[in-house]
Coordinates of C-alpha atoms (C1' of nucleotides) in Angstrom, one line a residue:
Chain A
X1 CA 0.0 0.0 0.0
X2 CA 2.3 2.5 0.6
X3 CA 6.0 2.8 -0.4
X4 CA 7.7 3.2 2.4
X5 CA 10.3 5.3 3.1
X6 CA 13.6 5.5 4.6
X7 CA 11.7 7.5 7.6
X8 CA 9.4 5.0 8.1
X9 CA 12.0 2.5 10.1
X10 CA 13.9 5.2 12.5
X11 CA 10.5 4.1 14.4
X12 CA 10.8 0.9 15.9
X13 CA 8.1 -1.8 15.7
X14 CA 5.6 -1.7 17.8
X15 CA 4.7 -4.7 19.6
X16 CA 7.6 -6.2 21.0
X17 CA 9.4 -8.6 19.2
X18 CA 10.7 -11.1 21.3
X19 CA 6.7 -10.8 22.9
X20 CA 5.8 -11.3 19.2
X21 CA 7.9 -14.1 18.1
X22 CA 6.7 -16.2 21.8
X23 CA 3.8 -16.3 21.4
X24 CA 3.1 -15.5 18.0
X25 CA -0.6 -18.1 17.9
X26 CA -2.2 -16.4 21.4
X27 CA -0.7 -12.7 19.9
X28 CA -2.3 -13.7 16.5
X29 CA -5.6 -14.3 18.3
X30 CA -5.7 -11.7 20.2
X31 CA -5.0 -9.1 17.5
X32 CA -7.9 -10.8 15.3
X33 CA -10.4 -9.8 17.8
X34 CA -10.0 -6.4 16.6
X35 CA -11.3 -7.6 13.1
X36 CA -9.8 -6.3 9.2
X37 CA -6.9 -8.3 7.9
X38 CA -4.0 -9.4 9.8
X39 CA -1.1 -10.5 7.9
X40 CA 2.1 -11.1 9.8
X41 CA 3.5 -12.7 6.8
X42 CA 6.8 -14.2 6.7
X43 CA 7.5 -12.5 10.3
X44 CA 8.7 -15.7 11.9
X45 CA 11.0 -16.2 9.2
X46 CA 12.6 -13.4 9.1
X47 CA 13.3 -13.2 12.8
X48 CA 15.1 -16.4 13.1
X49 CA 17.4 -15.0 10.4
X50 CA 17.8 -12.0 12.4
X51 CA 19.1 -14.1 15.1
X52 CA 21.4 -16.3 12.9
X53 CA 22.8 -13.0 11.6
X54 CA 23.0 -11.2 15.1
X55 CA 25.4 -13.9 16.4
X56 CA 27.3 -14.2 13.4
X57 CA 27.7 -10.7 12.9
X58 CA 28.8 -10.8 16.8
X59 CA 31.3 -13.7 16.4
X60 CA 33.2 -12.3 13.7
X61 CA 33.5 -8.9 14.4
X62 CA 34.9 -10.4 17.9
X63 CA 37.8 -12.2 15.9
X64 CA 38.2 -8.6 13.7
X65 CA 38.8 -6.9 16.9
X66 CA 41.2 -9.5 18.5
X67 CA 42.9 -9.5 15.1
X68 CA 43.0 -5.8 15.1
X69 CA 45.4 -5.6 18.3
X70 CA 47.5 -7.9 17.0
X71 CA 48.1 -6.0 14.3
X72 CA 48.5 -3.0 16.4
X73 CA 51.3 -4.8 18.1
X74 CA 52.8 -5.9 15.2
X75 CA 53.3 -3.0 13.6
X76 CA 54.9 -1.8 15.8
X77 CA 57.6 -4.6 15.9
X78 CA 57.5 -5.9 12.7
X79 CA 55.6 -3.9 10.3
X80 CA 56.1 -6.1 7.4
X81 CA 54.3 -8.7 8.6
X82 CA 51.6 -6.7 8.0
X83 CA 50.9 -7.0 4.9
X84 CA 50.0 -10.9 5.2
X85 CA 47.7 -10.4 7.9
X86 CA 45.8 -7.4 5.5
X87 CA 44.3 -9.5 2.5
X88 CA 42.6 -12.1 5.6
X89 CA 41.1 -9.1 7.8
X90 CA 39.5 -7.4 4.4
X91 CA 37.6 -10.8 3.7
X92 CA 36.3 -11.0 7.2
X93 CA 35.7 -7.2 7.2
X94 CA 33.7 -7.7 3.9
X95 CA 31.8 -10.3 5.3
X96 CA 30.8 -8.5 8.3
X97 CA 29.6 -5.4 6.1
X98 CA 27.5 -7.8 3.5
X99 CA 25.7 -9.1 6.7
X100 CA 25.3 -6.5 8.4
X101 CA 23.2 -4.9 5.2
X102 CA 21.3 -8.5 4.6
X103 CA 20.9 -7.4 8.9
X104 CA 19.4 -4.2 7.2
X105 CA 17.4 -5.7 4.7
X106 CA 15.7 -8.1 7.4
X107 CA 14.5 -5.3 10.0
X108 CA 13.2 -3.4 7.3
X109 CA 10.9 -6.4 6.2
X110 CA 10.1 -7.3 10.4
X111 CA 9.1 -3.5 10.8
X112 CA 7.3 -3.1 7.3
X113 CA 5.2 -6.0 8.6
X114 CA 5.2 -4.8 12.5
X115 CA 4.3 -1.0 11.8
X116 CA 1.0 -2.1 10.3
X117 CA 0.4 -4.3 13.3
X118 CA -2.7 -2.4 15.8
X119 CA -2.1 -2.9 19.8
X120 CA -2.9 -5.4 21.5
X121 CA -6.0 -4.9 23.4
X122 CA -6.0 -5.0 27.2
X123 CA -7.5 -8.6 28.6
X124 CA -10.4 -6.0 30.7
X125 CA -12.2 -4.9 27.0
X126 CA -14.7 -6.9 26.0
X127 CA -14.2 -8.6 22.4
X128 CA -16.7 -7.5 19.7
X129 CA -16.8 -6.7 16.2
X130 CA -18.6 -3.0 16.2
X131 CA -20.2 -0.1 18.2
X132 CA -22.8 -2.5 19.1
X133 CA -21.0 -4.3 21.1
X134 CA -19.4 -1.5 23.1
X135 CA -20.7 -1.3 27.1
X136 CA -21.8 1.3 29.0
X137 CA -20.2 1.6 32.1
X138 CA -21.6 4.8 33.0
X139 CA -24.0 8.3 32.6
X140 CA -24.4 11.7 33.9
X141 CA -27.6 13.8 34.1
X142 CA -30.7 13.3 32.1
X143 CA -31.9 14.2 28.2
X144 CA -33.5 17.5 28.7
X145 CA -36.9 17.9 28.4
X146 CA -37.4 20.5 25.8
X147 CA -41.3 21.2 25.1
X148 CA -41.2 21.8 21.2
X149 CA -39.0 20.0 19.3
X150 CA -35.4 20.1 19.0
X151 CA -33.7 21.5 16.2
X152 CA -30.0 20.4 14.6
X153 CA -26.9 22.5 15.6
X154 CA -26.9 23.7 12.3
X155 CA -30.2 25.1 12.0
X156 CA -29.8 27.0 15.3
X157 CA -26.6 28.0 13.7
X158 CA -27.6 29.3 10.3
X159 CA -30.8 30.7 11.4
X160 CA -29.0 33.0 14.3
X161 CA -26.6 34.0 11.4
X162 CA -23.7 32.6 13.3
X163 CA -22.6 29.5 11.3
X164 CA -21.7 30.0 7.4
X165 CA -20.8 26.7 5.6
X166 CA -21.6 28.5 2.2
X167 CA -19.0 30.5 2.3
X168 CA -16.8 28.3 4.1
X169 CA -17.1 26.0 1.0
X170 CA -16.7 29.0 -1.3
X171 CA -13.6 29.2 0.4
X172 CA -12.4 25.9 1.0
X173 CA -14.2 23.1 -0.5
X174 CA -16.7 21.4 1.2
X175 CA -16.3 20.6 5.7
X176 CA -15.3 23.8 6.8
X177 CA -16.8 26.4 8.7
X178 CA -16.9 30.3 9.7
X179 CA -17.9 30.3 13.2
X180 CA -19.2 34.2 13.7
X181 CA -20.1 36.8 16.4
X182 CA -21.1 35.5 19.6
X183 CA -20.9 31.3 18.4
X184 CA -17.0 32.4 17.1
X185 CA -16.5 33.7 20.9
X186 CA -18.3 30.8 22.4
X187 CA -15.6 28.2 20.9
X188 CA -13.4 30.4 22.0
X189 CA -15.0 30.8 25.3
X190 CA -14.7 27.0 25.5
X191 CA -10.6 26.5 24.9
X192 CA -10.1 28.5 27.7
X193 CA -12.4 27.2 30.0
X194 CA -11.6 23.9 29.8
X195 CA -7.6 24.2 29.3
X196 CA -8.5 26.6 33.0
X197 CA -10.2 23.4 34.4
X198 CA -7.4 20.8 33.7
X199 CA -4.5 23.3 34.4
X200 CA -5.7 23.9 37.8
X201 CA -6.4 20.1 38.4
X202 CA -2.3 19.9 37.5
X203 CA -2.3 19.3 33.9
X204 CA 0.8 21.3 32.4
X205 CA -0.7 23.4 29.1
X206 CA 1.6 22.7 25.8
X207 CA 0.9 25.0 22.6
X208 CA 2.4 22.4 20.5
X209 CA 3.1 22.5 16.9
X210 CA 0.6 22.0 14.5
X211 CA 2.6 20.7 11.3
X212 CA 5.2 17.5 12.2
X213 CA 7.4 15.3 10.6
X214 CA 6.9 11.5 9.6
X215 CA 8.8 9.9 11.9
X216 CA 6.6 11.8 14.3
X217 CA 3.2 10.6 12.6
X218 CA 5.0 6.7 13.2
X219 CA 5.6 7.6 16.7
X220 CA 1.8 7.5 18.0
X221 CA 0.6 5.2 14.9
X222 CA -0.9 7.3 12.8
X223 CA 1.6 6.1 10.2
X224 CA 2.4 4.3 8.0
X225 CA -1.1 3.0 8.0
X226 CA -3.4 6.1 7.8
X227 CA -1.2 7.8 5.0
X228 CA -4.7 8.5 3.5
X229 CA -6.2 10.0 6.3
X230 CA -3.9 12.8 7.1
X231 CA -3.2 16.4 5.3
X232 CA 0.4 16.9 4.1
X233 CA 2.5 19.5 3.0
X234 CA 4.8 19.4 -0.1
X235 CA 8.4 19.8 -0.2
X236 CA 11.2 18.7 1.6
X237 CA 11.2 17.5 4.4
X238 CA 7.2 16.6 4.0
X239 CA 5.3 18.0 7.2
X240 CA 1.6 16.3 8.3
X241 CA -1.0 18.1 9.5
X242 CA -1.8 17.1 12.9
X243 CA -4.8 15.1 13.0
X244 CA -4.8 15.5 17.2
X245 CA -2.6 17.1 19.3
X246 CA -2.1 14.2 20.7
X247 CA 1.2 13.7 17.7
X248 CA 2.9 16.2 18.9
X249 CA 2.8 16.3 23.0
X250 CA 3.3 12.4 23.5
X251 CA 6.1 12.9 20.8
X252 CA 7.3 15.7 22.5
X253 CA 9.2 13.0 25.1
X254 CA 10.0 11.1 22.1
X255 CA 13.9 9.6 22.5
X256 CA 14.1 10.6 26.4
X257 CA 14.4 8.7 29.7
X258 CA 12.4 10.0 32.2
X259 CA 12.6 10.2 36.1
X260 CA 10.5 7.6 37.7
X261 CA 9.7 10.0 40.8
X262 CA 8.6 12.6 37.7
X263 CA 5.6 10.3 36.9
X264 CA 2.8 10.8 35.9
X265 CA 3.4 13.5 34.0
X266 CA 0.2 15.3 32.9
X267 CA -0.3 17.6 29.8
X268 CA -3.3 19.4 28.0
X269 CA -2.9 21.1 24.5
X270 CA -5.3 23.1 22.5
X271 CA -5.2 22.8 18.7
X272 CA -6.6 22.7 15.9
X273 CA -7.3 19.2 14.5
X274 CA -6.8 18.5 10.6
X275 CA -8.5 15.3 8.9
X276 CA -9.1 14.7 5.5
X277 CA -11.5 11.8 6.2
X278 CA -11.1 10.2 3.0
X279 CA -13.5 7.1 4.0
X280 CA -16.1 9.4 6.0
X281 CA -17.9 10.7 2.8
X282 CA -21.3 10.7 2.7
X283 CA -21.8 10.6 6.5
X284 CA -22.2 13.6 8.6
X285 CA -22.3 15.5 5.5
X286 CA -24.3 18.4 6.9
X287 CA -23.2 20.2 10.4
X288 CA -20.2 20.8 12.5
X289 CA -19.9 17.3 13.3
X290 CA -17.6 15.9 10.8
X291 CA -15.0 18.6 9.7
X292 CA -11.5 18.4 8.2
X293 CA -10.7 21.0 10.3
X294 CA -12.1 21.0 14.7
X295 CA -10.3 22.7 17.4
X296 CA -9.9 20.3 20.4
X297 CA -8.6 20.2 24.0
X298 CA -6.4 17.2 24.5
X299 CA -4.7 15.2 27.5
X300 CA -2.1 13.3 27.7
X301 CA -0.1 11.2 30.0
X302 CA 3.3 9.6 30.4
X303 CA 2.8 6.8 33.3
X304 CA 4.4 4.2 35.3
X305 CA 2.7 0.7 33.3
X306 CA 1.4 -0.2 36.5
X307 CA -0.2 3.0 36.9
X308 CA -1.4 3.4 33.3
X309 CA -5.2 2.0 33.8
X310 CA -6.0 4.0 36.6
X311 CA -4.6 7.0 35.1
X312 CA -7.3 5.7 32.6
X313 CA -10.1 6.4 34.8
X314 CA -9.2 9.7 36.2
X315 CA -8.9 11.1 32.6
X316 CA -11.5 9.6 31.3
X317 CA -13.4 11.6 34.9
X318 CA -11.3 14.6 34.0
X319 CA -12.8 14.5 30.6
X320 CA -16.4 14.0 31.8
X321 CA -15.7 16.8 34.8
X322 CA -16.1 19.2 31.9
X323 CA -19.7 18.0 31.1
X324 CA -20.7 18.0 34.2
X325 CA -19.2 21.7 34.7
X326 CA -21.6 22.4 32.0
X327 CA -24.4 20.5 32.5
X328 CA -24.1 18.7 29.6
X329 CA -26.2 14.9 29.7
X330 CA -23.2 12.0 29.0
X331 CA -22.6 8.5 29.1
X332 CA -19.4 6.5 29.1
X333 CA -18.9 3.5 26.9
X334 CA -15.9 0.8 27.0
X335 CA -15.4 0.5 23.3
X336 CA -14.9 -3.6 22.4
X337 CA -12.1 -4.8 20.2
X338 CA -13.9 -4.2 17.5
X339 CA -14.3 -0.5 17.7
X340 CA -10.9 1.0 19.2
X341 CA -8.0 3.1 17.7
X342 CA -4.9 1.9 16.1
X343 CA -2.8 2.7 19.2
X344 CA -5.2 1.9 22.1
X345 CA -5.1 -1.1 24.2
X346 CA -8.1 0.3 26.1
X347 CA -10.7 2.9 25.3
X348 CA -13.5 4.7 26.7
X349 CA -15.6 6.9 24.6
X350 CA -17.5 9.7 26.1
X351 CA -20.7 10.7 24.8
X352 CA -22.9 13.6 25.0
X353 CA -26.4 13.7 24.3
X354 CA -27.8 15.8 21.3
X355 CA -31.5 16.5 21.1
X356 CA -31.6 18.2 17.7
X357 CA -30.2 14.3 16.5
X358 CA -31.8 12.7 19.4
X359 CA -28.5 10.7 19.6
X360 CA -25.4 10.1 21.5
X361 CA -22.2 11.6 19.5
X362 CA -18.9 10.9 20.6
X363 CA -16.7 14.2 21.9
X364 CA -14.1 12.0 24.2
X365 CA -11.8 9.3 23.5
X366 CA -9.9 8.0 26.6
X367 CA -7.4 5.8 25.5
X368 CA -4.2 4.0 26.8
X369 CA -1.6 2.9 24.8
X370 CA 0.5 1.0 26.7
X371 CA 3.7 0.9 26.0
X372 CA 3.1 0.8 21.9
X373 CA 3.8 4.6 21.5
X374 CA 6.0 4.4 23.8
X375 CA 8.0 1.8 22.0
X376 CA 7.4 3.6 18.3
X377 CA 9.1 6.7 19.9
X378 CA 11.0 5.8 21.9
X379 CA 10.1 6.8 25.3
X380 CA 11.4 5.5 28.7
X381 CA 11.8 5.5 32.3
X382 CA 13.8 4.6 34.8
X383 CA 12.1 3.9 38.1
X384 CA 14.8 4.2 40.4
X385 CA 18.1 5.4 40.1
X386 CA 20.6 2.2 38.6
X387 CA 17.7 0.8 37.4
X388 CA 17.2 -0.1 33.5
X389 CA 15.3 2.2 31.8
X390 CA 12.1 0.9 30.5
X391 CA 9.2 1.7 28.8
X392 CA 6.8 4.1 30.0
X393 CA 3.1 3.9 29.2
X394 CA 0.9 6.8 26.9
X395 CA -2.3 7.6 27.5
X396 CA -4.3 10.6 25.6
X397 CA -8.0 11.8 25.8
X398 CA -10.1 15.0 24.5
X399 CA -11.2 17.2 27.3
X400 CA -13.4 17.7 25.0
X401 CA -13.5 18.1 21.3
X402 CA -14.7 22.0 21.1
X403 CA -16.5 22.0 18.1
X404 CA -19.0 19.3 19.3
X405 CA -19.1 20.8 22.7
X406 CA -20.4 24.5 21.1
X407 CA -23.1 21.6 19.2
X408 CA -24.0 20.1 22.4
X409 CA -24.5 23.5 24.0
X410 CA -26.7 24.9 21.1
X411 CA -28.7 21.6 20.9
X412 CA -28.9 21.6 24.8
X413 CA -29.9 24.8 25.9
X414 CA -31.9 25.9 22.5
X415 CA -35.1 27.8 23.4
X416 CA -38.5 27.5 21.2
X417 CA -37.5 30.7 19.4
X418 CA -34.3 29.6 18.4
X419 CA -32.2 31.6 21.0
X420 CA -29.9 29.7 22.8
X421 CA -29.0 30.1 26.8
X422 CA -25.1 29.8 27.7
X423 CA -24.0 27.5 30.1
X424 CA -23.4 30.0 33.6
X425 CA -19.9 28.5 33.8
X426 CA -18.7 30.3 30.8
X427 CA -20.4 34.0 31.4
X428 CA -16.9 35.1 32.4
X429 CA -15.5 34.2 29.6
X430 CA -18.1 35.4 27.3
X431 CA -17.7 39.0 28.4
X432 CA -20.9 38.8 30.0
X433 CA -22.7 37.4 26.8
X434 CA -25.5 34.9 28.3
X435 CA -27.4 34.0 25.3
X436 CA -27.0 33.7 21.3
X437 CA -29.1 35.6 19.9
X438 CA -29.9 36.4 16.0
X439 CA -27.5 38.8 14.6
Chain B
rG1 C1' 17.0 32.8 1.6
rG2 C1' 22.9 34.3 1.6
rA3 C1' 27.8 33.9 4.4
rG4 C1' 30.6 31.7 8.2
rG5 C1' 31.1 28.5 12.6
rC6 C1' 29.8 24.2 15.4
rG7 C1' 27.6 19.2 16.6
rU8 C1' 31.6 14.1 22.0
rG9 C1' 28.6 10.9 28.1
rG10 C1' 23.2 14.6 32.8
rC11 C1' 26.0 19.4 31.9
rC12 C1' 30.9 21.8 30.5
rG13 C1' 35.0 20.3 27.8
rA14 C1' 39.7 17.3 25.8
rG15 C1' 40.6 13.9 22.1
rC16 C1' 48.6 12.8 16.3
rG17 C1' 43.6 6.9 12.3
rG18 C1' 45.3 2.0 16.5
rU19 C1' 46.0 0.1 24.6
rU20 C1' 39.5 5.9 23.8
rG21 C1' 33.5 4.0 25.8
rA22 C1' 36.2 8.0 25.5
rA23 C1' 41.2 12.7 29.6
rG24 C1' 39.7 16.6 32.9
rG25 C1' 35.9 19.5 35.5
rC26 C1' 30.9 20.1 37.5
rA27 C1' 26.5 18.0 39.1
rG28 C1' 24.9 12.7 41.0
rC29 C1' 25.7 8.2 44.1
rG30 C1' 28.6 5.3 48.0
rG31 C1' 32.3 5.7 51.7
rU32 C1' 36.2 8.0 55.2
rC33 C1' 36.2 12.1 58.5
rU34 C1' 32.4 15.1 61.7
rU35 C1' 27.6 15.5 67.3
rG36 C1' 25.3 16.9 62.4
rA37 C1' 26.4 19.5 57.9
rA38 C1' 30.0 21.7 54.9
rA39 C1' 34.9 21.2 53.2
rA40 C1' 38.7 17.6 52.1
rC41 C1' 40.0 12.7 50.5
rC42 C1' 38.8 7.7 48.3
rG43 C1' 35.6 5.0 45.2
rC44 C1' 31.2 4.3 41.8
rA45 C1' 29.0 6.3 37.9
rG46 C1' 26.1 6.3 29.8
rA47 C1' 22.6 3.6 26.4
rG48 C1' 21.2 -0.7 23.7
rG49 C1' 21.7 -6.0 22.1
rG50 C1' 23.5 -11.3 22.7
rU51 C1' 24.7 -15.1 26.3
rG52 C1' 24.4 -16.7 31.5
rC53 C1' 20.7 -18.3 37.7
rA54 C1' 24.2 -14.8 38.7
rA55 C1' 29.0 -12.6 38.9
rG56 C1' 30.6 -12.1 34.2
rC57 C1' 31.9 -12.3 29.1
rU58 C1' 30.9 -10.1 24.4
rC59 C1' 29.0 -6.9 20.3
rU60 C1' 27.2 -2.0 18.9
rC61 C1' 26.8 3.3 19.8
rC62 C1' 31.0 10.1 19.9
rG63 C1' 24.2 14.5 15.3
rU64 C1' 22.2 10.8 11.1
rA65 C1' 23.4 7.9 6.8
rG66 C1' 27.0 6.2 3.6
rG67 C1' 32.4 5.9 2.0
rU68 C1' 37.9 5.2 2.6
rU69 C1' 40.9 1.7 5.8
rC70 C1' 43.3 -4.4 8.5
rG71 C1' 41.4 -0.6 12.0
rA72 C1' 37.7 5.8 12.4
rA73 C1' 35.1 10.0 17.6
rU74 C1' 39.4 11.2 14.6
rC75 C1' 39.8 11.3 7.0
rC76 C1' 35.9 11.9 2.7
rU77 C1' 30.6 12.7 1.0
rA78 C1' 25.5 13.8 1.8
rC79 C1' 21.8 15.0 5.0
rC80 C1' 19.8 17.0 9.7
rG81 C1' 20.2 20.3 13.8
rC82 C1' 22.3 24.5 16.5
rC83 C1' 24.9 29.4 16.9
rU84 C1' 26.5 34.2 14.7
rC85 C1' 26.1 38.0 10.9
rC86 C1' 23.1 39.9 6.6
rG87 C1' 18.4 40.0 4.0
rC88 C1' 13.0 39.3 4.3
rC89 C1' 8.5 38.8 7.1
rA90 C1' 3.7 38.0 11.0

RNA sequence: GGAGGCGUGGCCGAGCGGUUGAAGGCAGCGGUCUUGAAAACCGCAGAGGGUGCAAGCUCUCCGUAGGUUCGAAUCCUACCGCCUCCGCCA
C-alpha cells in the first residue's frame, strides 16, 4: 500500500518482538479480535534469520577486533608482517559489512510488517466486532426535556446567522466552517475554560506544533497505516498536518528517559485538529460534526505501566468533569475490540447527548496505549536510580472536542425561538454574553 | 534565503587513524572524617543488544546515513540540527 520510506523505520516496531515471536498463535488471536486483515506474513522467518545473523555478525566482528590488536602490536615490531595479515582481515571485514546490510534488509521487512500491526488490546475490553458491542459503564444527568422539538446545531446556527458553511465552501471546498459573532466567541470561550479546568487540576498546558514530521506521525501510529487519512505539506522534508494534538505532545518526550519519581506527568494542548476523512464521505455531511478542520482540548499522560489503567479512569473523569461543569447529559462507553484506535489497548468513549439528533455523539476518546507509543518513539523511564530504563506507558483523551461541545450546547440549551442560553460557567469568559441571539 | 562557525557521556569540555567507551571538571551516588552538615579525601558512575541463575563475558553506539581503511570520535561525502552575521516577514 504504501512505499515506504527511509523514515518510516527510525520508528521501531511496535509490539515487542521477542513478545511477538513467543507467542506468535495467542498474539495472532488476540489481535484478530479487533477484526480487518492481519497479515504477519513471513514475520517468523525473518526473525530467526535476524538471530542467525545477530550472532554471526557478533562472532566475527569479535575475531576482527582480537585481530586488530594484533596488528596494532605488530606493527609496531614488525611492520612487514603486516601485509599478510591485510588480505585475511578485508575478507572478514567484507563479510561483516554484507551481513550486516542482509541485517538491514531483514528489519526493514520485520518492521514493514510490524508498523502495520494495531495494539494489543488490554484482557479487561470486552471482544466485539462494532459499536454495538461497546458497554456502557456509565451516565451523567438526564436528556433534557425540551417542550417543542429540538432543532440540529446547524439550523440553530444558520438561522442566528452565526454558522456559514456557504461560504466556508466558497472558500475551501466542502467541511469547513466560519464560526461568527457571539458562536465564534463561544468556541473560543470554550478552549479556555476547559484548558482553565485541567490546568488547575495539575495538567501542564503545551501549545504544540501544528505541522510534524513523519517519523513523528510513526511515533503514535498514525503512520504508516493512515497515510490517507492525514493532510500533508509538499516539499522537503514533507510536514503532516496534525490530526490530534495528541502527535505532537506524546512525541514531544519522544527519544528521552524519564525520572520515575517525575511520573505521571500530565499535559493538555489546544489545537486545531486537521483530517481529511477520506473514508467518512457521505456521513455527517451536513453540520459541524464531521469537519477536516475542529479545534480540540487534549490530554495526555506519560505513566508508570502499572499506573497506566487507573490513570485511565481519572482522565476519562477529568474529561467528563467538563460535562458535568456544563451541564451537559453523557454517558461512558468501553469500546470492544472491534471498535478501538490503532494505538489503544483500552478505550472509553464519552458521549454527549444531542437532542436536535436525538443521539449520542462521541466528543471524548480515553485511551491507553501501553507501552506501543511508547515503544514507536522511543520513550522510557527509569524507576529508580541504577535501574534499566524501560518503557513508560501513553495515554491521551479530549477534554473535550470543542467543536461538538459549542453543538452540544446549542442543541442543549436551544429555546423555542431559536435563541440559545449559555451554560453560567462560561459567562466570564463570554464577556458577560449569556445568550445567542440572531445577529 | 545568503555567508561563516559548530555538533563528543546529565552538563561543561579534551581527544597525532590504532592500549579511547572515550582525559579533565561540575553535578549525582557510595564511603572515610564530623555531634550533624560543609569542606577535604577515596571510590562508583552512559545507552542498547547477545549469552548466563548470577558474577561475568561479548558486540554496537561520539548529530544521522554512507564511504575510505586491516582498523575511524578522529579522513571523505551527503543530510539533519544549533549558533553568529546579513536580508525578508507576522
Amino acid at each position: 500500500m504504501l512505499p515506504p520510506t527511509e523514515g518510516d523505520y527510525k520508528a521501531s516496531p511496535m509490539l515487542d518482538l521477542r513478545n511477538v515471536a513467543q507467542n506468535f498463535d495467542a498474539v495472532v488471536a488476540r489481535l484478530k479480535t479487533r477484526g480487518g486483515n492481519l497479515d504477519l506474513g513471513p514475520f517468523q522467518a525473518l526473525f530467526s534469520e535476524r538471530g542467525e545473523l545477530n550472532s554471526s555478525m557478533q562472532s566475527l566482528a569479535a575475531r576482527r577486533n582480537a585481530a586488530n590488536e594484533e596488528m596494532m602490536k605488530k606493527a609496531k615490531e614488525d611492520p612487514k608482517a603486516l601485509d599478510a595479515l591485510r588480505g585475511d582481515l578485508r575478507a572478514v571485514s567484507q563479510d561483516i559489512k554484507d551481513k550486516q546490510n542482509r541485517l538491514n534488509e531483514v528489519e526493514q521487512e520485520i518492521n514493514r510488517i510490524l508498523l502495520l500491526i494495531p495494539n494489543l488490546p488490554h484482557e479487561s475490553v470486552p471482544v466485539g466486532t462494532s459499536a454495538d458491542e461497546n458497554v456502557q459503564v456509565k451516565s451523567w444527568g438526564e436528556k433534557p426535556n425540551l417542550p417543542f422539538t429540538p432543532k440540529q446545531h446547524f439550523e440553530l446556527g444558520e438561522k442566528l446567522g452565526m454558522l456559514d458553511f456557504e461560504r466556508a465552501a466558497k472558500v475551501s471546498g466542502s467541511r469547513f466552517t466560519f464560526y461568527k459573532g457571539a458562536l465564534a466567541r463561544l468556541e473560543r470561550a470554550l478552549v479556555t475554560f476547559m484548558i482553565d479546568v485541567h490546568t488547575q487540576k495539575g495538567y501542564t498546558e503545551l501549545l504544540p506544533p501544528y505541522l510534524v514530521l513523519r517519523e513523528t506521525m510513526m511515533g503514535t501510529g498514525q503512520l504508516p497505516k493512515f497515510e490517507d487519512d492525514a493532510f500533508k505539506t509538499l516539499g522537503d522534508p514533507e510536514r503532516f498536518l496534525i490530526p490530534t494534538a495528541e502527535v505532537p505532545v506524546t512525541n514531544y518526550h519522544a527519544d528521552e528517559i524519564l525520572e520515575g519519581e517525575s511520573l505521571p506527568i500530565r499535559y493538555c494542548a489546544f489545537s486545531p485538529c486537521f483530517r481529511a476523512e477520506a473514508g467518512a464521505a457521505g456521513k455527517d455531511t451536513r453540520g459541524l460534526i464531521r469537519q477536516h478542520q475542529f479545534h480540540k482540548v487534549e490530554m495526555v499522560k506519560f505513566a508508570q505501566p502499572d499506573k497506566s489503567l487507573e490513570e485511565l479512569e481519572s482522565m476519562t473523569d477529568d474529561a467528563c468533569d467538563i460535562l458535568r461543569r456544563l451541564g451537559l447529559h453523557h454517558r461512558v462507553m468501553l469500546l470492544c475490540t472491534g471498535d478501538m484506535g490503532f494505538a489503544a489497548r483500552k478505550t472509553y468513549d464519552i458521549e454527549v447527548w444531542l437532542p436536535g439528533q436525538n443521539a449520542y455523539r462521541e466528543i471524548s476518546s480515553c485511551s491507553d496505549c501501553g507501552d506501543f507509543q511508547s515503544r514507536r518513539a522511543k520513550i522510557r523511564f527509569r524507576a529508580q536510580k541504577g535501574d534499566k530504563p524501560q518503557l513508560v506507558h501513553t495515554l491521551n483523551g479530549s477534554g473535550l472536542a470543542v467543536g461538538r461541545t459549542s453543538i452540544a450546547i446549542l442543541e442543549n440549551y436551544q429555546r423555542d425561538d431559536g435563541t440559545v442560553a449559555i451554560p453560567e460557567v462560561l459567562w466570564p469568559y463570554m464577556g458577560g454574553i449569556k445568550e445567542l441571539k440572531p445577529l
